[in-house]
Amino acid sequence: MGNQKLYKGSLQTIILKLLETNDKMYGYEITQKVKELTKGELKITEGALYPALHKLEADGLLDVEIAKVGNRLRKYYKLTESGSKETANKLEEMQEFLKTMQHLVNPKLSLE
Amino acid sequence: MELTNEQVQQVENYLDNKSFDFIDLKLEILDHLISDIESFIDKGFSFDNAFKATVLKWDKHFKDSSSFYFGLLYSESKIVVKKAVKIFKPFYFLYLTAYFLPLIILKKFSFTFSINTIDYFDTLLNTLSVIFLIYLIYIIVKVFKSKVKTTYSFILRTQYLGVVFLIIPLLSGKHFNDKGEMNPIFTGFLLAGFAVTYICFYFYKKHKDAIKKYKISYS
């Protein structure tokens, strides 16, 4: 399971990155995709996922689309233009963060 | 395996029993619950057992919860409050800034105005207060009468005490003391009142947009 707290601050970046790769996704799909990509290491709870999605939507970074799927309605999220720009910024920040952590935690393995 | 219409209805009834009728959230939460149940069924569970397992996982999200940002008197399902807090947080700081910034500035520095300017400002501020107060009351009445609930209407319902910020300076009618200096407390109240009016205007628009968007989807 790892330490879920370490991932908590990165939830928005994870969501944005997934939507950048997958065009449009719905809530349940995001939780399953993260579980699959991290081999079960990271499990996003509904209680954390939806407030994060709604905040991104309120900030204008995500757009929503509602479609009928089978016998129910489904809400899809996709990146807006400013969402795409923000994804690039967040990923850059994340790379910097990882590099810094690498320097701190394991200086011998750092490339620079 | 996809659920039948009767099974979907059973899941929807569960949400109704929890009084979870927020139009901007219900659609995707219902879809998530159904997807969870379908995933359990794919693992070999019967519908009844899959439904029970899903309910066990979700029940905590529908428990009554409140937040410091809205006051402990206002409670709703945890999932609604969490969304509301995420959206409302920046506005809460706007609120505090509108009240405390003029208060601090006017306590530290005194600005003295001539009688003519005082009369002009008193009239202007009182007129604005009356206009904002009428608009605020209009929004509050509309929201309380509305049968459709959204996360935004929950936020709006927690803001009606904000009218006090407009009423108190209005009742005094004067925003300056005898020396011609602005009253820091009343100015803070007044700006907090203007901030509440803006917040209510913003969330009322969001509430109407959500109704439009999701009502079309449901119909």
mmCIF file of C-alpha atoms in Angstrom:
data_model
loop_
_atom_site.group_PDB
_atom_site.id
_atom_site.type_symbol
_atom_site.label_atom_id
_atom_site.label_comp_id
_atom_site.label_asym_id
_atom_site.label_seq_id
_atom_site.Cartn_x
_atom_site.Cartn_y
_atom_site.Cartn_z
ATOM 1 C CA MET A 1 0.000 0.000 0.000
ATOM 2 C CA GLY A 2 2.940 2.353 0.616
ATOM 3 C CA ASN A 3 2.427 5.680 2.302
ATOM 4 C CA GLN A 4 -0.769 7.207 0.873
ATOM 5 C CA LYS A 5 0.032 10.539 2.548
ATOM 6 C CA LEU A 6 3.033 10.991 0.268
ATOM 7 C CA TYR A 7 0.749 10.802 -2.768
ATOM 8 C CA LYS A 8 -1.928 13.095 -1.355
ATOM 9 C CA GLY A 9 -0.381 16.362 -2.537
ATOM 10 C CA SER A 10 0.070 14.964 -6.037
ATOM 11 C CA LEU A 11 -3.536 13.954 -6.676
ATOM 12 C CA GLN A 12 -4.353 16.876 -8.981
ATOM 13 C CA THR A 13 -1.193 16.275 -11.017
ATOM 14 C CA ILE A 14 -2.056 12.568 -11.322
ATOM 15 C CA ILE A 15 -5.571 13.379 -12.559
ATOM 16 C CA LEU A 16 -4.327 15.986 -15.047
ATOM 17 C CA LYS A 17 -1.660 13.633 -16.395
ATOM 18 C CA LEU A 18 -4.199 10.818 -16.864
ATOM 19 C CA LEU A 19 -6.559 13.119 -18.719
ATOM 20 C CA GLU A 20 -3.725 14.353 -20.908
ATOM 21 C CA THR A 21 -3.024 10.769 -21.942
ATOM 22 C CA ASN A 22 -6.596 9.489 -22.152
ATOM 23 C CA ASP A 23 -8.527 12.436 -23.637
ATOM 24 C CA LYS A 24 -11.659 11.936 -21.494
ATOM 25 C CA MET A 25 -12.318 9.833 -18.411
ATOM 26 C CA TYR A 26 -14.986 9.331 -15.729
ATOM 27 C CA GLY A 27 -14.482 9.082 -11.973
ATOM 28 C CA TYR A 28 -14.567 5.308 -11.547
ATOM 29 C CA GLU A 29 -12.310 4.871 -14.573
ATOM 30 C CA ILE A 30 -9.689 7.201 -13.014
ATOM 31 C CA THR A 31 -9.593 5.177 -9.777
ATOM 32 C CA GLN A 32 -9.181 1.918 -11.719
ATOM 33 C CA LYS A 33 -6.538 3.314 -14.062
ATOM 34 C CA VAL A 34 -4.425 4.577 -11.149
ATOM 35 C CA LYS A 35 -4.750 1.209 -9.404
ATOM 36 C CA GLU A 36 -3.714 -0.568 -12.593
ATOM 37 C CA LEU A 37 -0.765 1.720 -13.422
ATOM 38 C CA THR A 38 0.629 1.569 -9.888
ATOM 39 C CA LYS A 39 -0.073 -2.169 -9.538
ATOM 40 C CA GLY A 40 -2.332 -1.476 -6.562
ATOM 41 C CA GLU A 41 0.264 0.673 -4.756
ATOM 42 C CA LEU A 42 -1.956 3.761 -4.954
ATOM 43 C CA LYS A 43 -5.685 3.559 -4.380
ATOM 44 C CA ILE A 44 -7.569 6.817 -4.848
ATOM 45 C CA THR A 45 -10.616 6.904 -2.606
ATOM 46 C CA GLU A 46 -13.875 8.424 -3.782
ATOM 47 C CA GLY A 47 -13.669 10.854 -0.869
ATOM 48 C CA ALA A 48 -10.444 12.293 -2.263
ATOM 49 C CA LEU A 49 -11.125 11.914 -5.986
ATOM 50 C CA TYR A 50 -14.375 13.838 -6.371
ATOM 51 C CA PRO A 51 -13.440 16.969 -4.393
ATOM 52 C CA ALA A 52 -10.204 17.129 -6.446
ATOM 53 C CA LEU A 53 -12.091 16.716 -9.740
ATOM 54 C CA HIS A 54 -14.665 19.324 -8.742
ATOM 55 C CA LYS A 55 -11.969 21.800 -7.729
ATOM 56 C CA LEU A 56 -10.219 21.356 -11.087
ATOM 57 C CA GLU A 57 -13.569 21.828 -12.820
ATOM 58 C CA ALA A 58 -14.339 24.960 -10.773
ATOM 59 C CA ASP A 59 -10.891 26.352 -11.613
ATOM 60 C CA GLY A 60 -11.676 25.954 -15.311
ATOM 61 C CA LEU A 61 -8.996 23.299 -15.889
ATOM 62 C CA LEU A 62 -11.514 20.568 -16.705
ATOM 63 C CA ASP A 63 -14.553 20.523 -18.888
ATOM 64 C CA VAL A 64 -17.380 18.026 -18.462
ATOM 65 C CA GLU A 65 -19.434 16.068 -20.929
ATOM 66 C CA ILE A 66 -22.469 13.978 -20.032
ATOM 67 C CA ALA A 67 -23.249 10.921 -22.108
ATOM 68 C CA LYS A 68 -25.772 8.110 -21.890
ATOM 69 C CA VAL A 69 -23.995 4.804 -21.414
ATOM 70 C CA GLY A 70 -26.241 1.752 -21.334
ATOM 71 C CA ASN A 71 -29.068 2.462 -18.900
ATOM 72 C CA ARG A 72 -27.382 5.329 -17.063
ATOM 73 C CA LEU A 73 -25.737 8.717 -17.480
ATOM 74 C CA ARG A 74 -22.002 9.179 -17.189
ATOM 75 C CA LYS A 75 -20.016 12.346 -16.520
ATOM 76 C CA TYR A 76 -16.757 12.526 -18.434
ATOM 77 C CA TYR A 77 -13.950 14.935 -17.620
ATOM 78 C CA LYS A 78 -11.521 16.329 -20.169
ATOM 79 C CA LEU A 79 -8.824 18.979 -20.141
ATOM 80 C CA THR A 80 -9.603 22.525 -21.200
ATOM 81 C CA GLU A 81 -6.992 24.617 -22.994
ATOM 82 C CA SER A 82 -5.813 26.140 -19.709
ATOM 83 C CA GLY A 83 -5.953 22.647 -18.195
ATOM 84 C CA SER A 84 -3.425 21.434 -20.788
ATOM 85 C CA LYS A 85 -1.100 24.335 -19.949
ATOM 86 C CA GLU A 86 -1.490 23.691 -16.227
ATOM 87 C CA THR A 87 -0.718 19.988 -16.755
ATOM 88 C CA ALA A 88 2.594 20.900 -18.392
ATOM 89 C CA ASN A 89 3.417 23.252 -15.487
ATOM 90 C CA LYS A 90 2.459 20.710 -12.838
ATOM 91 C CA LEU A 91 4.480 17.951 -14.504
ATOM 92 C CA GLU A 92 7.496 20.226 -14.701
ATOM 93 C CA GLU A 93 7.087 21.059 -10.999
ATOM 94 C CA MET A 94 6.804 17.372 -10.235
ATOM 95 C CA GLN A 95 10.012 16.558 -12.152
ATOM 96 C CA GLU A 96 11.847 19.274 -10.224
ATOM 97 C CA PHE A 97 10.481 17.937 -6.973
ATOM 98 C CA LEU A 98 11.549 14.375 -7.783
ATOM 99 C CA LYS A 99 15.022 15.592 -8.771
ATOM 100 C CA THR A 100 15.377 17.511 -5.491
ATOM 101 C CA MET A 101 14.189 14.528 -3.479
ATOM 102 C CA GLN A 102 16.650 12.329 -5.300
ATOM 103 C CA HIS A 103 19.484 14.714 -4.325
ATOM 104 C CA LEU A 104 18.345 14.640 -0.719
ATOM 105 C CA VAL A 105 17.495 10.993 -0.284
ATOM 106 C CA ASN A 106 20.096 9.319 -2.430
ATOM 107 C CA PRO A 107 22.800 11.759 -3.630
ATOM 108 C CA LYS A 108 24.961 8.993 -5.089
ATOM 109 C CA LEU A 109 22.246 8.027 -7.569
ATOM 110 C CA SER A 110 21.673 11.601 -8.713
ATOM 111 C CA LEU A 111 22.808 12.235 -12.255
ATOM 112 C CA GLU A 112 23.701 15.865 -11.650
ATOM 113 C CA MET B 1 -22.097 -7.363 -16.379
ATOM 114 C CA GLU B 2 -24.440 -4.406 -16.802
ATOM 115 C CA LEU B 3 -27.156 -3.917 -14.186
ATOM 116 C CA THR B 4 -30.817 -4.156 -15.203
ATOM 117 C CA ASN B 5 -33.084 -1.109 -15.005
ATOM 118 C CA GLU B 6 -34.672 -2.505 -11.807
ATOM 119 C CA GLN B 7 -31.264 -2.935 -10.193
ATOM 120 C CA VAL B 8 -30.235 0.597 -11.213
ATOM 121 C CA GLN B 9 -33.488 1.829 -9.637
ATOM 122 C CA GLN B 10 -32.615 -0.040 -6.440
ATOM 123 C CA VAL B 11 -29.261 1.787 -6.304
ATOM 124 C CA GLU B 12 -30.983 5.100 -6.953
ATOM 125 C CA ASN B 13 -33.413 4.350 -4.117
ATOM 126 C CA TYR B 14 -30.426 3.880 -1.821
ATOM 127 C CA LEU B 15 -29.269 7.429 -2.673
ATOM 128 C CA ASP B 16 -32.795 8.771 -2.192
ATOM 129 C CA ASN B 17 -32.972 7.119 1.246
ATOM 130 C CA LYS B 18 -29.763 8.918 2.112
ATOM 131 C CA SER B 19 -31.465 12.175 0.969
ATOM 132 C CA PHE B 20 -28.663 12.529 -1.526
ATOM 133 C CA ASP B 21 -30.443 14.630 -4.116
ATOM 134 C CA PHE B 22 -27.780 17.121 -5.161
ATOM 135 C CA ILE B 23 -28.295 17.362 -8.889
ATOM 136 C CA ASP B 24 -24.635 18.252 -9.654
ATOM 137 C CA LEU B 25 -23.311 15.190 -7.815
ATOM 138 C CA LYS B 26 -25.970 12.495 -8.009
ATOM 139 C CA LEU B 27 -25.354 11.501 -11.614
ATOM 140 C CA GLU B 28 -21.672 10.632 -11.213
ATOM 141 C CA ILE B 29 -22.013 9.116 -7.745
ATOM 142 C CA LEU B 30 -24.801 6.870 -9.038
ATOM 143 C CA ASP B 31 -22.604 5.853 -11.978
ATOM 144 C CA HIS B 32 -19.689 5.129 -9.611
ATOM 145 C CA LEU B 33 -21.879 3.011 -7.307
ATOM 146 C CA ILE B 34 -23.207 1.036 -10.275
ATOM 147 C CA SER B 35 -19.669 0.539 -11.635
ATOM 148 C CA ASP B 36 -18.553 -0.733 -8.209
ATOM 149 C CA ILE B 37 -21.465 -3.195 -8.076
ATOM 150 C CA GLU B 38 -20.783 -4.385 -11.622
ATOM 151 C CA SER B 39 -17.133 -4.942 -10.743
ATOM 152 C CA PHE B 40 -18.140 -7.094 -7.731
ATOM 153 C CA ILE B 41 -20.566 -9.069 -9.929
ATOM 154 C CA ASP B 42 -17.753 -9.671 -12.445
ATOM 155 C CA LYS B 43 -15.749 -11.178 -9.570
ATOM 156 C CA GLY B 44 -18.564 -13.677 -8.929
ATOM 157 C CA PHE B 45 -20.730 -11.862 -6.344
ATOM 158 C CA SER B 46 -24.541 -11.995 -6.553
ATOM 159 C CA PHE B 47 -26.244 -8.615 -7.081
ATOM 160 C CA ASP B 48 -27.433 -8.530 -3.448
ATOM 161 C CA ASN B 49 -23.965 -9.211 -2.044
ATOM 162 C CA ALA B 50 -22.308 -6.809 -4.494
ATOM 163 C CA PHE B 51 -24.805 -4.123 -3.468
ATOM 164 C CA LYS B 52 -24.137 -4.769 0.241
ATOM 165 C CA ALA B 53 -20.354 -4.592 -0.259
ATOM 166 C CA THR B 54 -20.691 -1.327 -2.213
ATOM 167 C CA VAL B 55 -22.979 0.235 0.375
ATOM 168 C CA LEU B 56 -20.480 -0.710 3.086
ATOM 169 C CA LYS B 57 -17.779 1.160 1.181
ATOM 170 C CA TRP B 58 -19.899 4.232 0.414
ATOM 171 C CA ASP B 59 -21.950 4.701 3.590
ATOM 172 C CA LYS B 60 -19.297 6.875 5.242
ATOM 173 C CA HIS B 61 -19.460 9.399 2.391
ATOM 174 C CA PHE B 62 -23.162 10.040 3.055
ATOM 175 C CA LYS B 63 -22.826 10.594 6.784
ATOM 176 C CA ASP B 64 -23.749 14.079 8.013
ATOM 177 C CA SER B 65 -20.775 16.367 8.204
ATOM 178 C CA SER B 66 -20.116 20.070 8.780
ATOM 179 C CA SER B 67 -17.223 22.432 8.292
ATOM 180 C CA PHE B 68 -15.629 25.346 10.063
ATOM 181 C CA TYR B 69 -15.919 27.311 6.784
ATOM 182 C CA PHE B 70 -19.725 27.281 6.897
ATOM 183 C CA GLY B 71 -20.384 27.004 10.608
ATOM 184 C CA LEU B 72 -21.113 23.852 12.544
ATOM 185 C CA LEU B 73 -24.888 24.390 12.337
ATOM 186 C CA TYR B 74 -24.916 23.592 8.630
ATOM 187 C CA SER B 75 -24.526 19.910 7.921
ATOM 188 C CA GLU B 76 -24.856 17.780 4.808
ATOM 189 C CA SER B 77 -23.447 14.527 3.395
ATOM 190 C CA LYS B 78 -19.673 14.396 3.781
ATOM 191 C CA ILE B 79 -19.151 14.266 0.005
ATOM 192 C CA VAL B 80 -21.222 17.443 -0.488
ATOM 193 C CA VAL B 81 -19.421 19.333 2.295
ATOM 194 C CA LYS B 82 -16.017 18.302 0.907
ATOM 195 C CA LYS B 83 -16.893 19.650 -2.545
ATOM 196 C CA ALA B 84 -18.366 22.817 -1.038
ATOM 197 C CA VAL B 85 -15.240 23.470 1.051
ATOM 198 C CA LYS B 86 -12.921 23.027 -1.947
ATOM 199 C CA ILE B 87 -14.937 25.556 -3.945
ATOM 200 C CA PHE B 88 -15.667 27.996 -1.138
ATOM 201 C CA LYS B 89 -12.209 28.258 0.488
ATOM 202 C CA PRO B 90 -10.873 31.173 -1.669
ATOM 203 C CA PHE B 91 -14.121 33.098 -1.124
ATOM 204 C CA TYR B 92 -13.836 32.621 2.616
ATOM 205 C CA PHE B 93 -10.490 34.419 2.527
ATOM 206 C CA LEU B 94 -12.006 37.166 0.379
ATOM 207 C CA TYR B 95 -14.625 37.568 3.090
ATOM 208 C CA LEU B 96 -12.023 37.842 5.859
ATOM 209 C CA THR B 97 -9.863 40.254 3.838
ATOM 210 C CA ALA B 98 -12.876 42.458 3.054
ATOM 211 C CA TYR B 99 -13.613 42.730 6.765
ATOM 212 C CA PHE B 100 -10.191 42.874 8.383
ATOM 213 C CA LEU B 101 -8.120 44.836 5.829
ATOM 214 C CA PRO B 102 -10.083 48.129 6.074
ATOM 215 C CA LEU B 103 -10.380 47.581 9.814
ATOM 216 C CA ILE B 104 -6.592 47.330 10.208
ATOM 217 C CA ILE B 105 -5.853 50.171 7.768
ATOM 218 C CA LEU B 106 -8.366 52.564 9.310
ATOM 219 C CA LYS B 107 -7.218 51.741 12.846
ATOM 220 C CA LYS B 108 -3.613 52.451 11.876
ATOM 221 C CA PHE B 109 -4.102 55.472 9.637
ATOM 222 C CA SER B 110 -6.835 58.050 9.987
ATOM 223 C CA PHE B 111 -8.364 59.636 6.915
ATOM 224 C CA THR B 112 -10.268 62.837 7.545
ATOM 225 C CA PHE B 113 -12.907 64.019 5.079
ATOM 226 C CA SER B 114 -14.749 67.311 4.614
ATOM 227 C CA ILE B 115 -18.466 67.590 5.453
ATOM 228 C CA ASN B 116 -19.433 67.685 1.761
ATOM 229 C CA THR B 117 -17.474 64.519 1.026
ATOM 230 C CA ILE B 118 -18.956 62.819 4.102
ATOM 231 C CA ASP B 119 -22.519 63.604 2.961
ATOM 232 C CA TYR B 120 -21.750 62.360 -0.526
ATOM 233 C CA PHE B 121 -20.176 59.108 0.723
ATOM 234 C CA ASP B 122 -22.905 58.479 3.320
ATOM 235 C CA THR B 123 -25.552 58.753 0.591
ATOM 236 C CA LEU B 124 -23.562 56.632 -1.849
ATOM 237 C CA LEU B 125 -22.778 53.868 0.655
ATOM 238 C CA ASN B 126 -26.324 53.776 2.023
ATOM 239 C CA THR B 127 -27.769 53.556 -1.511
ATOM 240 C CA LEU B 128 -25.361 50.747 -2.431
ATOM 241 C CA SER B 129 -26.177 48.935 0.827
ATOM 242 C CA VAL B 130 -29.920 49.071 0.108
ATOM 243 C CA ILE B 131 -29.432 47.807 -3.474
ATOM 244 C CA PHE B 132 -27.139 44.962 -2.341
ATOM 245 C CA LEU B 133 -29.447 44.079 0.539
ATOM 246 C CA ILE B 134 -32.460 43.793 -1.762
ATOM 247 C CA TYR B 135 -30.463 41.649 -4.193
ATOM 248 C CA LEU B 136 -29.153 39.449 -1.364
ATOM 249 C CA ILE B 137 -32.644 38.897 0.043
ATOM 250 C CA TYR B 138 -33.909 38.093 -3.478
ATOM 251 C CA ILE B 139 -31.231 35.373 -3.877
ATOM 252 C CA ILE B 140 -31.874 33.937 -0.424
ATOM 253 C CA VAL B 141 -35.631 33.715 -1.020
ATOM 254 C CA LYS B 142 -35.080 32.147 -4.469
ATOM 255 C CA VAL B 143 -32.698 29.517 -3.062
ATOM 256 C CA PHE B 144 -34.895 28.660 -0.092
ATOM 257 C CA LYS B 145 -37.908 28.282 -2.415
ATOM 258 C CA SER B 146 -36.025 26.207 -4.987
ATOM 259 C CA LYS B 147 -36.795 22.499 -4.903
ATOM 260 C CA VAL B 148 -33.606 21.600 -6.762
ATOM 261 C CA LYS B 149 -30.526 21.167 -4.611
ATOM 262 C CA THR B 150 -26.963 21.717 -5.758
ATOM 263 C CA THR B 151 -23.706 22.056 -3.835
ATOM 264 C CA TYR B 152 -23.943 25.772 -4.660
ATOM 265 C CA SER B 153 -27.376 26.086 -3.064
ATOM 266 C CA PHE B 154 -25.929 24.456 0.060
ATOM 267 C CA ILE B 155 -23.214 27.148 0.124
ATOM 268 C CA LEU B 156 -25.808 29.885 -0.441
ATOM 269 C CA ARG B 157 -27.955 28.623 2.438
ATOM 270 C CA THR B 158 -24.991 29.079 4.759
ATOM 271 C CA GLN B 159 -24.523 32.727 3.741
ATOM 272 C CA TYR B 160 -27.845 34.331 4.632
ATOM 273 C CA LEU B 161 -26.565 35.703 7.949
ATOM 274 C CA GLY B 162 -24.322 37.917 5.808
ATOM 275 C CA VAL B 163 -27.244 40.361 5.505
ATOM 276 C CA VAL B 164 -26.327 41.486 9.032
ATOM 277 C CA PHE B 165 -23.130 43.016 7.626
ATOM 278 C CA LEU B 166 -25.204 45.281 5.406
ATOM 279 C CA ILE B 167 -27.980 46.004 7.893
ATOM 280 C CA ILE B 168 -25.837 47.200 10.832
ATOM 281 C CA PRO B 169 -24.064 50.098 9.028
ATOM 282 C CA LEU B 170 -27.318 50.901 7.231
ATOM 283 C CA LEU B 171 -29.196 51.249 10.537
ATOM 284 C CA SER B 172 -26.567 53.646 11.837
ATOM 285 C CA GLY B 173 -26.730 55.552 8.527
ATOM 286 C CA LYS B 174 -23.368 57.222 9.220
ATOM 287 C CA HIS B 175 -20.031 55.849 8.095
ATOM 288 C CA PHE B 176 -17.944 58.663 9.613
ATOM 289 C CA ASN B 177 -17.424 59.885 13.158
ATOM 290 C CA ASP B 178 -17.734 63.507 14.334
ATOM 291 C CA LYS B 179 -14.094 64.213 13.394
ATOM 292 C CA GLY B 180 -14.843 63.237 9.776
ATOM 293 C CA GLU B 181 -12.906 59.950 10.010
ATOM 294 C CA MET B 182 -14.250 56.705 8.559
ATOM 295 C CA ASN B 183 -15.623 54.323 11.172
ATOM 296 C CA PRO B 184 -13.333 51.247 10.939
ATOM 297 C CA ILE B 185 -15.889 48.753 12.271
ATOM 298 C CA PHE B 186 -18.755 49.897 10.057
ATOM 299 C CA THR B 187 -16.460 50.093 7.029
ATOM 300 C CA GLY B 188 -15.306 46.524 7.717
ATOM 301 C CA PHE B 189 -18.950 45.418 8.063
ATOM 302 C CA LEU B 190 -19.936 47.195 4.882
ATOM 303 C CA LEU B 191 -17.141 45.709 2.783
ATOM 304 C CA ALA B 192 -17.820 42.257 4.245
ATOM 305 C CA GLY B 193 -21.468 42.807 3.249
ATOM 306 C CA PHE B 194 -20.415 43.728 -0.300
ATOM 307 C CA ALA B 195 -18.198 40.618 -0.374
ATOM 308 C CA VAL B 196 -21.115 38.415 0.760
ATOM 309 C CA THR B 197 -23.301 39.916 -1.977
ATOM 310 C CA TYR B 198 -20.627 39.139 -4.581
ATOM 311 C CA ILE B 199 -20.190 35.589 -3.214
ATOM 312 C CA CYS B 200 -23.953 35.010 -3.337
ATOM 313 C CA PHE B 201 -24.161 36.450 -6.866
ATOM 314 C CA TYR B 202 -21.334 34.114 -7.985
ATOM 315 C CA PHE B 203 -22.760 30.943 -6.411
ATOM 316 C CA TYR B 204 -26.326 31.707 -7.458
ATOM 317 C CA LYS B 205 -25.113 31.899 -11.060
ATOM 318 C CA LYS B 206 -23.280 28.579 -10.568
ATOM 319 C CA HIS B 207 -26.445 27.069 -9.057
ATOM 320 C CA LYS B 208 -28.534 28.144 -12.052
ATOM 321 C CA ASP B 209 -25.883 26.890 -14.506
ATOM 322 C CA ALA B 210 -25.773 23.517 -12.731
ATOM 323 C CA ILE B 211 -29.570 23.176 -12.882
ATOM 324 C CA LYS B 212 -29.508 23.972 -16.590
ATOM 325 C CA LYS B 213 -26.665 21.534 -17.306
ATOM 326 C CA TYR B 214 -27.889 18.574 -15.262
ATOM 327 C CA LYS B 215 -31.623 18.975 -15.794
ATOM 328 C CA ILE B 216 -31.046 18.711 -19.535
ATOM 329 C CA SER B 217 -29.002 15.558 -18.917
ATOM 330 C CA TYR B 218 -31.681 13.947 -16.762
ATOM 331 C CA SER B 219 -34.539 14.734 -19.138
#
